[in-house]
PDB file of C-alpha atoms and ligand atoms in Angstrom:
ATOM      1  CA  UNK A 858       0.000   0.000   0.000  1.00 98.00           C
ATOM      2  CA  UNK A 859       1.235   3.238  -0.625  1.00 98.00           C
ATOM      3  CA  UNK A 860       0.259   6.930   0.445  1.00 98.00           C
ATOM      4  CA  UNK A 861       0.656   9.871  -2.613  1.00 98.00           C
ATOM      5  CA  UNK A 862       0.435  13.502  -0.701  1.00 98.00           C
ATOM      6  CA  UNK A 863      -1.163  15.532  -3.794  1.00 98.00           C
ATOM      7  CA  UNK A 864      -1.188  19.346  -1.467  1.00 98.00           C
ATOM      8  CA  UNK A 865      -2.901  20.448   1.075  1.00 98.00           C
ATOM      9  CA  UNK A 866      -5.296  18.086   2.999  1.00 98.00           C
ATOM     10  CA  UNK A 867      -5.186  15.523  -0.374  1.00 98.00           C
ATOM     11  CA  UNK A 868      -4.248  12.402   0.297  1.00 98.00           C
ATOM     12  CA  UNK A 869      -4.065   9.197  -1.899  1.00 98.00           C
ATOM     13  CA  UNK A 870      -4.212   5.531  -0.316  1.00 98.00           C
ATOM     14  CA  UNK A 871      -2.971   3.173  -2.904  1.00 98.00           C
ATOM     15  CA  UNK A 872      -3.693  -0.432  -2.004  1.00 98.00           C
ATOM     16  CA  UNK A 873      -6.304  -2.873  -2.748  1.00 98.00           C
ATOM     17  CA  UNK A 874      -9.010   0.356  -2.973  1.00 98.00           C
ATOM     18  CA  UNK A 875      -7.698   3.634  -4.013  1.00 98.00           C
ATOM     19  CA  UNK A 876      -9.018   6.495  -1.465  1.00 98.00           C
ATOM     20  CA  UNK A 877      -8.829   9.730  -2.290  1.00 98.00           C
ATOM     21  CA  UNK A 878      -9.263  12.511   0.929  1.00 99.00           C
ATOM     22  CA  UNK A 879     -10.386  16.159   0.350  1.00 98.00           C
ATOM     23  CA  UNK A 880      -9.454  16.699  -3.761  1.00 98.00           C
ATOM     24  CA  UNK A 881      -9.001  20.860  -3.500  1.00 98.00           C
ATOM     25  CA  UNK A 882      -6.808  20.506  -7.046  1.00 98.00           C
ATOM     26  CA  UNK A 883      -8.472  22.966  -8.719  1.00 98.00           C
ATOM     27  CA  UNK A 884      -7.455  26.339  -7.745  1.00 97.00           C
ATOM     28  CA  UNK A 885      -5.120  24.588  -5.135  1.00 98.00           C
ATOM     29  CA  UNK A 886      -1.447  26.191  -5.793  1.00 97.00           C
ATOM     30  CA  UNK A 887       0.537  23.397  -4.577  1.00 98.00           C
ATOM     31  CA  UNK A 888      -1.756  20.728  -6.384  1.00 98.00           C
ATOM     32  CA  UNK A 889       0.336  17.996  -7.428  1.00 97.00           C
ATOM     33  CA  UNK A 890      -2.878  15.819  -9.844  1.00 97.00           C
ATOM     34  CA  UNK A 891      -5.418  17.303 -12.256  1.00 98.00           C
ATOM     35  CA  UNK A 892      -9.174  16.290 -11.113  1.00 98.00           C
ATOM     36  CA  UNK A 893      -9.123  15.294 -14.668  1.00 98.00           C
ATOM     37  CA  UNK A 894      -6.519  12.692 -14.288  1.00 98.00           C
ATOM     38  CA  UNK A 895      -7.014  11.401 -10.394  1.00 98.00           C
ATOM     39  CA  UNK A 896      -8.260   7.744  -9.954  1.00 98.00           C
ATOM     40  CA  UNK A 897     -10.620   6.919  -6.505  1.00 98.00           C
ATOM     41  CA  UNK A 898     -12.668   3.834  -5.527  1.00 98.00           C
ATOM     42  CA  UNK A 899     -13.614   6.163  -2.358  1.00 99.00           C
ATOM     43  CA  UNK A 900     -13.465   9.691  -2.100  1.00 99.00           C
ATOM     44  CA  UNK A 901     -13.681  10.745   2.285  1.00 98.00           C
ATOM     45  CA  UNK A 902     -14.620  14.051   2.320  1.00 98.00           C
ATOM     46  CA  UNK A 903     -13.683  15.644   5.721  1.00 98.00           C
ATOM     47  CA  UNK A 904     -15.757  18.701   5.974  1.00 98.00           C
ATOM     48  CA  UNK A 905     -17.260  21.212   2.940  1.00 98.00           C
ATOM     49  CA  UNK A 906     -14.780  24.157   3.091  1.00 98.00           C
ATOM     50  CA  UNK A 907     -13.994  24.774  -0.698  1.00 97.00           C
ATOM     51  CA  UNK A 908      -9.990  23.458   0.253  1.00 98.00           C
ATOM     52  CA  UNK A 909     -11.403  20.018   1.319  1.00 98.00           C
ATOM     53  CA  UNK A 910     -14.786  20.382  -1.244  1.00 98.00           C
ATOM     54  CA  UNK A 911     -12.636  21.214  -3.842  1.00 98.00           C
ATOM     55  CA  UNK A 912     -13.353  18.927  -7.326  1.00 98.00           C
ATOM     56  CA  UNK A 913     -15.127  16.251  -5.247  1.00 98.00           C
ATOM     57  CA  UNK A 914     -18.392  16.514  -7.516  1.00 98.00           C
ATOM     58  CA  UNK A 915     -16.438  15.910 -10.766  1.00 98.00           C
ATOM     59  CA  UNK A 916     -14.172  12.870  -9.154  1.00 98.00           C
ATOM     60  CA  UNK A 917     -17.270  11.399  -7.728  1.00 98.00           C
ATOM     61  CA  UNK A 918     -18.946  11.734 -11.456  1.00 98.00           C
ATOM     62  CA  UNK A 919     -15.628  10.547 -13.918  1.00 98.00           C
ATOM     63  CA  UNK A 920     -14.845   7.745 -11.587  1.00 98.00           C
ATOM     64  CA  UNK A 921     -17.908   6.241 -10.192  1.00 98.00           C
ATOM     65  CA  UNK A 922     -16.227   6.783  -6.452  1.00 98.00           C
ATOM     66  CA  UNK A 923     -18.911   6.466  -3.763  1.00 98.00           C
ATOM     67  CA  UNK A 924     -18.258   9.480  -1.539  1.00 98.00           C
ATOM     68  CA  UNK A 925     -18.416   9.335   2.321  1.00 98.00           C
ATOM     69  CA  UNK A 926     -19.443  12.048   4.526  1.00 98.00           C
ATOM     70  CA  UNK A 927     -20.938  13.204   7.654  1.00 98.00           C
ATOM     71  CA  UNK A 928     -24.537  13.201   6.520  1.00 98.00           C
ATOM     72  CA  UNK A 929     -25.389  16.899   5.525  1.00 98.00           C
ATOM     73  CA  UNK A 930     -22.831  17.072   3.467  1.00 98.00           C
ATOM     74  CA  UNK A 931     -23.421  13.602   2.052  1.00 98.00           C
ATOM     75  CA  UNK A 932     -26.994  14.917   1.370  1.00 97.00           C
ATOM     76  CA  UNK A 933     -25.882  17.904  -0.357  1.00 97.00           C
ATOM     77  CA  UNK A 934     -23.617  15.751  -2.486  1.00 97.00           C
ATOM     78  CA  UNK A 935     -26.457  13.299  -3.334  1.00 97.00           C
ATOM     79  CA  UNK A 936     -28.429  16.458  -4.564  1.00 96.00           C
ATOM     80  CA  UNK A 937     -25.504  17.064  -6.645  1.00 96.00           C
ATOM     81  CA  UNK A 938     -25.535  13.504  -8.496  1.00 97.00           C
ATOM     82  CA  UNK A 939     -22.806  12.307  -6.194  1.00 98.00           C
ATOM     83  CA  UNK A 940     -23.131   8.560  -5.067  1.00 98.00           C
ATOM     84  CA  UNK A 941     -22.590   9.418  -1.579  1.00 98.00           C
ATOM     85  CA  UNK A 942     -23.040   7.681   2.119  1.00 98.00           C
ATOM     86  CA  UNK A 943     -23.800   9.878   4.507  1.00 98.00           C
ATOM     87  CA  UNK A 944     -22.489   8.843   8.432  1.00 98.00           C
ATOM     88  CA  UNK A 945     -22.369  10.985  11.262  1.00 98.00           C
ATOM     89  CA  UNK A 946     -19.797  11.148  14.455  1.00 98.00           C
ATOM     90  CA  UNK A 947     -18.952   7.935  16.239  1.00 98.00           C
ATOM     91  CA  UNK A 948     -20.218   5.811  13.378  1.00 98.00           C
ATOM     92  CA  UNK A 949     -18.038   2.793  11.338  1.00 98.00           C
ATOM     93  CA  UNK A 950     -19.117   1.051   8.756  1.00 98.00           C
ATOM     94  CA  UNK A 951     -17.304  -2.402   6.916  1.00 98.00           C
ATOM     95  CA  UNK A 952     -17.763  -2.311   3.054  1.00 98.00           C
ATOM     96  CA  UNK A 953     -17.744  -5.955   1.393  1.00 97.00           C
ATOM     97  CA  UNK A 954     -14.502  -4.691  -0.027  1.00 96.00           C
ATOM     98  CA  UNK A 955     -12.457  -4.579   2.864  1.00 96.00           C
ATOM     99  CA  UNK A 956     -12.497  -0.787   3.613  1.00 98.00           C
ATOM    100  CA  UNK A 957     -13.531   0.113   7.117  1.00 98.00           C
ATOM    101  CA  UNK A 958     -14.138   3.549   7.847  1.00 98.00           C
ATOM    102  CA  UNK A 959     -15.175   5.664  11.188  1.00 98.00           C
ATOM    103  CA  UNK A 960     -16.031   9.544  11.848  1.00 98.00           C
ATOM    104  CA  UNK A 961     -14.251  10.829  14.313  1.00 98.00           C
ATOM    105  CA  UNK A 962     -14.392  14.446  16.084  1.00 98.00           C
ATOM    106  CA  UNK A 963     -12.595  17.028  14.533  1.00 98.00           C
ATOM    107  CA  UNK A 964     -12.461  20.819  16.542  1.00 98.00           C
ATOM    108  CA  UNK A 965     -13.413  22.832  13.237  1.00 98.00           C
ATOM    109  CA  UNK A 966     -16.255  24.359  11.438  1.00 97.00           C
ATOM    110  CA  UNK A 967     -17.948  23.504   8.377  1.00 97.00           C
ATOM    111  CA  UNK A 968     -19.941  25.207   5.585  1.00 96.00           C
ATOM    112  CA  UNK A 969     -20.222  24.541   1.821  1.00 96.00           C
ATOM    113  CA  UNK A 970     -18.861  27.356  -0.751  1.00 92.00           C
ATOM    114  CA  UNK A 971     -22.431  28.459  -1.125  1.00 91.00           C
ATOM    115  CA  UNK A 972     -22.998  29.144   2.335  1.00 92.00           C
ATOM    116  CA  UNK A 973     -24.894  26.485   3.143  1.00 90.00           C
ATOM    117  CA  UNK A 974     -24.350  24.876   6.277  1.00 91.00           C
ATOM    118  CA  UNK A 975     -23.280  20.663   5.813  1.00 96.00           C
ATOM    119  CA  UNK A 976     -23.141  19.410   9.824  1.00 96.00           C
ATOM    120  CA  UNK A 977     -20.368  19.320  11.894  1.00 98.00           C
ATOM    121  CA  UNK A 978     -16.732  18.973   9.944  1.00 98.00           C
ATOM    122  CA  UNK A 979     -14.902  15.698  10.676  1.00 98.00           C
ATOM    123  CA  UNK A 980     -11.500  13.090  11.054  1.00 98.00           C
ATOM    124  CA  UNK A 981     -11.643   9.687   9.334  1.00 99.00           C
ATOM    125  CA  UNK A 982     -10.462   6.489  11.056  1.00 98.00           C
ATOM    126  CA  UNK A 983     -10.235   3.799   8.205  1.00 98.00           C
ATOM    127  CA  UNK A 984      -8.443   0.338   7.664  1.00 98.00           C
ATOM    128  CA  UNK A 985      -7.630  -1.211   4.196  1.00 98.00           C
ATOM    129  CA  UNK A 986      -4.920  -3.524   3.464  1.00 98.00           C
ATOM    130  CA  UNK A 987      -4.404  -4.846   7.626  1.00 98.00           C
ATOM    131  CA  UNK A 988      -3.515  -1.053   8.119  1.00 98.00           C
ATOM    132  CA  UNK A 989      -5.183   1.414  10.328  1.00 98.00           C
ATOM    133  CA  UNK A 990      -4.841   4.847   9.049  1.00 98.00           C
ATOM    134  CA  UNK A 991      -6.353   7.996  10.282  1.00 99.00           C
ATOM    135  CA  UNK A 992      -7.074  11.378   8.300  1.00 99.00           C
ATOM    136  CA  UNK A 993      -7.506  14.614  11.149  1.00 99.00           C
ATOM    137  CA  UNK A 994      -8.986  16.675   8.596  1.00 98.00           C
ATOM    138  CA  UNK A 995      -9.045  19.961   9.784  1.00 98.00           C
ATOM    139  CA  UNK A 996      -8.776  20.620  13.641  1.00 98.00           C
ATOM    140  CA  UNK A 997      -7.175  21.894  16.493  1.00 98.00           C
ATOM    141  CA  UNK A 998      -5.563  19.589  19.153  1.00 98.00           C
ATOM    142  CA  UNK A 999      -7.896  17.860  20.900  1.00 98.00           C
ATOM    143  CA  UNK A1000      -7.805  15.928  23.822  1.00 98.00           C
ATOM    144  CA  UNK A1001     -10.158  12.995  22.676  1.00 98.00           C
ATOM    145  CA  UNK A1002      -7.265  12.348  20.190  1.00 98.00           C
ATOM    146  CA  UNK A1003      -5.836  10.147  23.182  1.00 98.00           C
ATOM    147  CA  UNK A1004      -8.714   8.953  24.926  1.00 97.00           C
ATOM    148  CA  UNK A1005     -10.920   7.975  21.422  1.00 97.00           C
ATOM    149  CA  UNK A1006      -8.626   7.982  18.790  1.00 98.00           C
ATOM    150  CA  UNK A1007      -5.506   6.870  19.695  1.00 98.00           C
ATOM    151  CA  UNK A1008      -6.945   3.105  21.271  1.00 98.00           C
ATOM    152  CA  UNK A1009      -7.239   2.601  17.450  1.00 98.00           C
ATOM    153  CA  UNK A1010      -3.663   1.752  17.217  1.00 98.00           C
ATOM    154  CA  UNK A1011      -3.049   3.590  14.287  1.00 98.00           C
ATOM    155  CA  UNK A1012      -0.246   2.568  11.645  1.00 98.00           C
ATOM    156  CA  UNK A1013      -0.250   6.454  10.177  1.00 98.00           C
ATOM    157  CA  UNK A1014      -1.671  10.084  11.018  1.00 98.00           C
ATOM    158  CA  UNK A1015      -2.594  12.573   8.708  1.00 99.00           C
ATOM    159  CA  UNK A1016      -2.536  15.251  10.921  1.00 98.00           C
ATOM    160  CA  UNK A1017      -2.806  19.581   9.950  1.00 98.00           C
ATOM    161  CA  UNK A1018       0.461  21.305  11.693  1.00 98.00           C
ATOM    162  CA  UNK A1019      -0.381  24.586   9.185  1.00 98.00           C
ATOM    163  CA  UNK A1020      -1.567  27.111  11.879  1.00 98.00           C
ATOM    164  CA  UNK A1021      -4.100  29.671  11.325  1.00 98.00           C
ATOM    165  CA  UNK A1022      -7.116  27.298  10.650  1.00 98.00           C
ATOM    166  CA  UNK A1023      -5.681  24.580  12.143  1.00 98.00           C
ATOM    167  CA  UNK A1024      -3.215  22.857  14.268  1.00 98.00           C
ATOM    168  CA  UNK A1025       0.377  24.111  14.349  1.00 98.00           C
ATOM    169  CA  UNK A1026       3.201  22.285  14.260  1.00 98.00           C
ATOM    170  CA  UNK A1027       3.859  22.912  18.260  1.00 98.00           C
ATOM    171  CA  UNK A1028       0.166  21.356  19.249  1.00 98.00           C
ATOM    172  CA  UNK A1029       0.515  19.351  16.249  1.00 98.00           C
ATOM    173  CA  UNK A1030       3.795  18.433  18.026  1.00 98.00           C
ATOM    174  CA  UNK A1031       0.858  17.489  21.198  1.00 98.00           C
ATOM    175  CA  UNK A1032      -1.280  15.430  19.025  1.00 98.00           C
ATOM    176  CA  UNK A1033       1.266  13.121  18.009  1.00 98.00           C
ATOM    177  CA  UNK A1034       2.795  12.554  21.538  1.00 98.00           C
ATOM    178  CA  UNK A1035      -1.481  11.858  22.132  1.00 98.00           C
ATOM    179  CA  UNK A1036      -2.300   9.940  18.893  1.00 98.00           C
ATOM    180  CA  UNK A1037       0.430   7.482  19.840  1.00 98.00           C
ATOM    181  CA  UNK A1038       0.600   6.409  15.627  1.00 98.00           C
ATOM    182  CA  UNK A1039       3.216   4.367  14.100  1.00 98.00           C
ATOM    183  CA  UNK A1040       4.173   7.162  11.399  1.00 98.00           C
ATOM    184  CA  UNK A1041       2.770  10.625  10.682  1.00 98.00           C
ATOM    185  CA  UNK A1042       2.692  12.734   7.833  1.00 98.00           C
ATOM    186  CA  UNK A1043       1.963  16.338   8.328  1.00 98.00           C
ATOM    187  CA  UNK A1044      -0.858  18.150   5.957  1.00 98.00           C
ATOM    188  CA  UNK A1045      -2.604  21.359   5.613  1.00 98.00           C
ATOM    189  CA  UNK A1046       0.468  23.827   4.809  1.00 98.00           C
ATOM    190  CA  UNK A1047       2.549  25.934   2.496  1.00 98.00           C
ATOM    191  CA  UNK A1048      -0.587  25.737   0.333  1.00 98.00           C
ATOM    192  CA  UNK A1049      -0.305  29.499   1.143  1.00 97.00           C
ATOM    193  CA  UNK A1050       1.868  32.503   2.506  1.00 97.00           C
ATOM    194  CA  UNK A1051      -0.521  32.279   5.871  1.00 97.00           C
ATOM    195  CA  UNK A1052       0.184  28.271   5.881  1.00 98.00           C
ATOM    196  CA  UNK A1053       3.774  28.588   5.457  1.00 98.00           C
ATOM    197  CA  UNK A1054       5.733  25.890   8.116  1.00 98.00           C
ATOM    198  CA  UNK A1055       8.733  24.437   8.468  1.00 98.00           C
ATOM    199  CA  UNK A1056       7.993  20.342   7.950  1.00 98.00           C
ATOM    200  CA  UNK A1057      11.632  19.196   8.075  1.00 98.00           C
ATOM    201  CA  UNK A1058      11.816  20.890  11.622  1.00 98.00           C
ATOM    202  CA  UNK A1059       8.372  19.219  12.713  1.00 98.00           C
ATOM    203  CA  UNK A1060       9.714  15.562  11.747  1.00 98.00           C
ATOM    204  CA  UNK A1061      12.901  16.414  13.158  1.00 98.00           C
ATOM    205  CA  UNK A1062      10.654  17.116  16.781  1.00 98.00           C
ATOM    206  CA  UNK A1063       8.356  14.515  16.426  1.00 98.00           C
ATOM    207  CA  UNK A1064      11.152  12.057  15.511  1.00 98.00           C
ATOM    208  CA  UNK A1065      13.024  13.165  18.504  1.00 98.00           C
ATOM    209  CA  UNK A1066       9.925  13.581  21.188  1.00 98.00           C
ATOM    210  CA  UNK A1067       8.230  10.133  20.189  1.00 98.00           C
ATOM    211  CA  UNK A1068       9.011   6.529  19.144  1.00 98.00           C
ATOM    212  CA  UNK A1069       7.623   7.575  15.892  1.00 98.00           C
ATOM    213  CA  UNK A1070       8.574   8.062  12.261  1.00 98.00           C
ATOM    214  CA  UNK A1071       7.542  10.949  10.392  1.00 98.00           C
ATOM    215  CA  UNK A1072       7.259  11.979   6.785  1.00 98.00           C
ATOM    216  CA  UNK A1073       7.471  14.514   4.617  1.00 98.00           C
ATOM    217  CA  UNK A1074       6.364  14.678   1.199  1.00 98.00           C
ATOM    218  CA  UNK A1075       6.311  17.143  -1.347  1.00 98.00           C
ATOM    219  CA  UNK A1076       3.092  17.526  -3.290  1.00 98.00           C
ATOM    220  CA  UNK A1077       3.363  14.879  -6.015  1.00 98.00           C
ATOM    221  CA  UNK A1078       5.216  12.532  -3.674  1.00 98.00           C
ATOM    222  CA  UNK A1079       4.717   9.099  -2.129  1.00 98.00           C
ATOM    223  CA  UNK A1080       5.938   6.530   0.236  1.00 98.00           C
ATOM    224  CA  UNK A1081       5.100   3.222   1.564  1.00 98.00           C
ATOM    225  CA  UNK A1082       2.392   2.765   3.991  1.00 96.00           C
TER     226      UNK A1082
HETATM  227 NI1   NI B1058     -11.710  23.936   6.877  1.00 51.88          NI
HETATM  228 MN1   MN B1059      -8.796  23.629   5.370  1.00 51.88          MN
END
């Protein structure tokens, strides 16, 4: 299995499925994949800010992905043509494929580009391959990221260490000591001047501060999972 960082908060899962988190390509600055070009059995779709949103709608439509959401925004999707499954916090659900996913909390708002308002924005839990992965989406630090989250044993964790709307990387820095994951990879920054962080110095403290590995990717790159 592997995991392709295409900027920002999007993040491929290559393995037996191919998930696809929050496709912002269009527009994005950083964006390392056209939504033309991207390939997803499942897009997750974290909360509907436009960076997350992004070219979700056209994915969903090329590829045939089924989209998973908390269930405002899945209904708002549906509306849209979308084949998407709408969930809500605290919920899991096995597909016959093999993909298990869960909503988790995430400390952030959520509203669709419109306006509209689409529920509460939130993390993904998921499993594929004998791997448990989680996706923060956005958030701040959290405490339930120890007490809920982090009795997942998680292999990897996406987590935001961007600032501003977000995490940065010092209670990003928190969150990992908390989340107690095998590997992180840090998300959610120098999409933009305001984002700008240094991710060499945040593997460099979570490396040193935890038992952990952590890696950095440049949009467009990929590792092993
Ligand atoms: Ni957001
Ligand atoms: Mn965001």
């Amino acid at each position: 299995m592997r995991i392709k960082f295409l900027g920002h908060a999007c993040v491929q899962v290559i393995g037996s499925k191919t998930i696809l988190f929050d496709p912002y390509l269009t527009g994005n600055p950083v964006a390392a994949a056209k939504a033309a070009d991207v390939q997803a059995d499942y897009i997750l779709l974290t909360h509907g800010h436009g960076d997350h949103l992004g070219d979700t709608v056209a994915i969903a439509k090329r590829t045939g992905a089924k989209v998973v959401a908390m269930v405002e925004l899945a209904n708002w999707l549906s509306q849209q043509g979308v084949d998407a499954m709408g969930m809500n916090i605290g919920g899991s659900y096995q597909f016959e494929d093999g993909l298990k996913v869960k909503l988790v909390p995430a400390w952030h708002s959520s509203q669709l580009p419109d306006g509209a308002p689409c529920g509460l924005a939130a993390g993904f839990i998921f499993w594929l391959d004998g791997k448990c992965l989680y996706h923060a989406g956005d958030t701040g630090l959290f405490g339930d990221m120890r007490e809920v989250i982090a009795p997942h044993d998680l292999d990897w964790a996406f987590i935001p260490i961007g600032d501003y709307y977000t995490m940065g990387p010092a209670d990003a820095l928190c969150a990992a000591r908390w989340l107690n994951a095998k590997n992180y990879l840090p998300i959610h920054y120098n999409t933009f001047p305001l984002l700008k962080q240094d991710a060499a110095a945040f593997k460099a403290a979570v490396e040193q501060n935890t038992p952990a590995k952590c890696a950095v990717l440049q949009p467009g790159g990929e590792c092993e999972a």
